């Protein structure tokens, strides 16, 4: 049976021990070992959330790349070539820039060494294509994020857009590869952290049960 604050007070009154106004929750929080376990749980929870968001951002960027590099008969570029309408291609490029910025932000917030490496690798890749991006109205800001100049993008030819963002683009191939690696790395870290969280939660539960389940 789980002991409660009310039960502690009742027992104190019956035995003549002075009633402590501190609640059972506060008592648990004051315990060094329990606090250490709880801190571990909170840290693990924060890390799990961080890795989940990083994996999602990387997967979203990879999907944005795939949408543009599809080389099937009904691909974005094939359809635009047939219809003469570039609007869907340009919208996908805007999405690509948005997802790129989201991943960059997640990587920047991470303290992981491997994520710092991926951050620099992605920035270097984009920087090496800065001239081509600029011609299409895409500017690399000081923090590495991308800004799209709509007027310049809309005036770009379909051929120029496909050269940088289409299926044969080395830039897009490398970007997809990096996004995939980030996603895989985040998934592995997530699995490891989740396992540690489960272990910490079990330890905390066992500790508090052994300390405060005084009546069978």
XYZ file of C-alpha atoms in Angstrom:
216
model
C 0.000 0.000 0.000
C 1.348 3.449 -0.965
C 2.053 5.779 1.918
C 0.527 9.281 1.693
C 1.021 12.555 3.543
C -2.291 12.046 5.343
C -1.187 8.618 6.556
C 2.088 10.073 7.814
C 0.210 12.712 9.802
C -2.178 10.135 11.264
C 0.667 7.857 12.285
C 2.535 10.778 13.827
C -0.513 11.720 15.903
C -1.060 8.156 17.091
C 2.563 7.668 18.114
C 3.049 11.085 19.666
C 5.616 12.163 17.107
C 5.396 15.831 16.087
C 3.526 16.262 12.830
C 5.746 17.599 10.072
C 4.027 20.208 7.898
C 6.204 19.267 4.924
C 4.276 17.205 2.370
C 5.372 13.783 1.209
C 6.177 15.206 -2.223
C 8.469 17.811 -0.666
C 10.032 15.117 1.462
C 10.778 13.087 -1.621
C 12.188 16.136 -3.370
C 14.519 16.776 -0.432
C 15.994 13.310 -0.688
C 19.354 13.500 -2.457
C 19.215 10.124 -4.160
C 15.660 10.563 -5.376
C 16.371 14.078 -6.624
C 19.338 12.780 -8.568
C 17.150 10.166 -10.230
C 14.434 12.705 -10.995
C 17.001 15.078 -12.509
C 18.189 12.222 -14.703
C 14.638 11.599 -15.868
C 14.100 15.277 -16.690
C 17.357 15.409 -18.642
C 16.448 12.286 -20.595
C 12.990 13.646 -21.384
C 14.501 16.866 -22.733
C 16.993 14.930 -24.853
C 14.263 12.670 -26.231
C 12.245 15.704 -27.342
C 15.328 17.279 -28.915
C 16.218 14.157 -30.899
C 12.604 13.692 -32.004
C 12.494 17.246 -33.353
C 15.877 16.851 -35.045
C 14.864 13.599 -36.712
C 11.605 15.154 -37.900
C 13.403 18.208 -39.326
C 15.958 16.069 -41.152
C 13.281 13.767 -42.568
C 11.229 16.763 -43.719
C 14.211 18.241 -45.564
C 14.956 14.905 -47.179
C 11.330 14.703 -48.381
C 11.552 18.246 -49.762
C 14.662 17.273 -51.717
C 13.000 14.128 -53.068
C 9.978 16.116 -54.252
C 12.242 18.173 -56.515
C 14.643 15.444 -57.629
C 12.007 12.946 -58.709
C 12.811 12.039 -62.316
C 9.627 10.184 -63.201
C 7.398 11.160 -66.123
C 5.036 13.021 -63.806
C 7.754 14.797 -61.821
C 7.465 18.473 -60.943
C 9.930 19.519 -63.619
C 8.409 17.255 -66.262
C 4.934 18.617 -65.566
C 6.213 22.203 -65.597
C 7.962 21.590 -68.917
C 4.751 20.263 -70.393
C 2.427 22.953 -68.993
C 4.768 25.931 -69.047
C 3.748 26.661 -65.445
C 6.630 26.841 -62.944
C 4.492 27.611 -59.891
C 4.639 24.149 -58.310
C 8.384 23.960 -58.813
C 8.886 27.335 -57.151
C 6.588 26.401 -54.265
C 8.645 23.249 -53.700
C 11.833 25.328 -53.697
C 10.312 27.616 -51.061
C 9.447 24.528 -49.002
C 12.990 23.256 -49.433
C 14.409 26.519 -48.071
C 11.966 26.438 -45.154
C 12.831 22.848 -44.205
C 16.525 23.607 -44.641
C 16.248 26.475 -42.157
C 14.347 24.314 -39.675
C 17.032 21.644 -39.746
C 19.755 24.256 -39.420
C 18.028 25.631 -36.313
C 17.713 22.187 -34.723
C 21.362 21.413 -35.390
C 22.421 24.797 -34.019
C 20.537 24.122 -30.775
C 22.233 20.760 -30.296
C 25.334 20.366 -28.140
C 26.255 17.042 -29.723
C 29.657 16.854 -31.416
C 28.303 14.839 -34.341
C 25.511 17.354 -34.875
C 28.033 20.204 -34.850
C 29.867 18.341 -37.599
C 26.684 17.932 -39.639
C 25.853 21.604 -39.144
C 29.202 22.696 -40.530
C 28.998 20.177 -43.375
C 25.585 21.452 -44.488
C 26.693 25.082 -44.241
C 29.824 24.316 -46.255
C 27.814 22.507 -48.938
C 25.401 25.416 -49.301
C 28.173 28.003 -49.237
C 29.974 26.222 -52.074
C 26.813 26.715 -54.171
C 26.172 30.298 -53.081
C 26.663 31.795 -56.556
C 24.175 29.403 -58.174
C 21.666 29.993 -55.358
C 22.072 33.757 -55.592
C 21.271 33.749 -59.316
C 17.924 32.166 -58.415
C 17.174 34.688 -55.666
C 18.301 32.592 -52.700
C 20.654 34.318 -50.266
C 22.703 32.683 -47.513
C 22.414 34.751 -44.336
C 25.179 35.179 -41.741
C 23.743 32.357 -39.601
C 23.644 30.023 -42.605
C 19.880 30.189 -43.138
C 18.345 30.780 -46.552
C 16.235 33.753 -47.653
C 14.220 33.649 -50.882
C 13.769 36.727 -53.056
C 10.420 35.968 -54.659
C 10.807 38.317 -57.622
C 14.162 36.856 -58.642
C 13.001 33.274 -58.129
C 9.881 33.813 -60.230
C 11.900 35.283 -63.087
C 14.295 32.319 -63.217
C 14.057 29.937 -66.144
C 12.884 26.365 -65.655
C 16.211 25.152 -67.011
C 18.193 27.090 -64.399
C 15.905 25.868 -61.632
C 16.295 22.264 -62.743
C 20.074 22.543 -63.057
C 20.388 23.371 -59.349
C 17.359 21.613 -57.869
C 16.589 18.785 -60.274
C 17.431 15.087 -60.354
C 20.941 15.556 -61.800
C 22.009 18.186 -59.258
C 25.076 17.273 -57.223
C 24.031 19.890 -54.673
C 20.684 18.194 -54.089
C 22.253 14.738 -53.983
C 24.707 15.840 -51.299
C 22.018 17.688 -49.340
C 19.782 14.612 -49.363
C 22.665 12.449 -48.186
C 23.453 14.777 -45.282
C 19.807 15.042 -44.258
C 19.559 11.252 -44.276
C 22.664 10.911 -42.101
C 21.310 13.447 -39.610
C 18.008 11.584 -39.469
C 19.712 8.218 -38.901
C 21.989 9.691 -36.237
C 19.079 11.327 -34.415
C 17.082 8.086 -34.533
C 20.007 6.165 -33.016
C 20.489 8.758 -30.278
C 16.741 8.728 -29.630
C 16.723 4.966 -29.181
C 19.709 5.114 -26.835
C 18.280 7.962 -24.756
C 14.852 6.323 -24.561
C 16.513 3.177 -23.231
C 18.352 5.207 -20.583
C 15.103 6.968 -19.696
C 13.358 3.638 -19.157
C 16.206 2.461 -16.922
C 16.129 5.682 -14.895
C 12.344 5.539 -14.552
C 12.535 1.941 -13.334
C 15.270 2.854 -10.853
C 13.272 5.809 -9.540
C 10.144 3.710 -9.160
C 12.021 0.957 -7.363
C 13.775 3.411 -5.070
C 10.672 5.299 -4.014
C 8.743 2.065 -3.528
C 11.413 0.584 -1.284
C 11.682 3.798 0.724
C 8.029 4.707 1.181
C 5.885 1.577 0.759
C 6.179 0.777 4.433
C 3.006 -1.262 4.790
C 2.419 -4.418 2.734
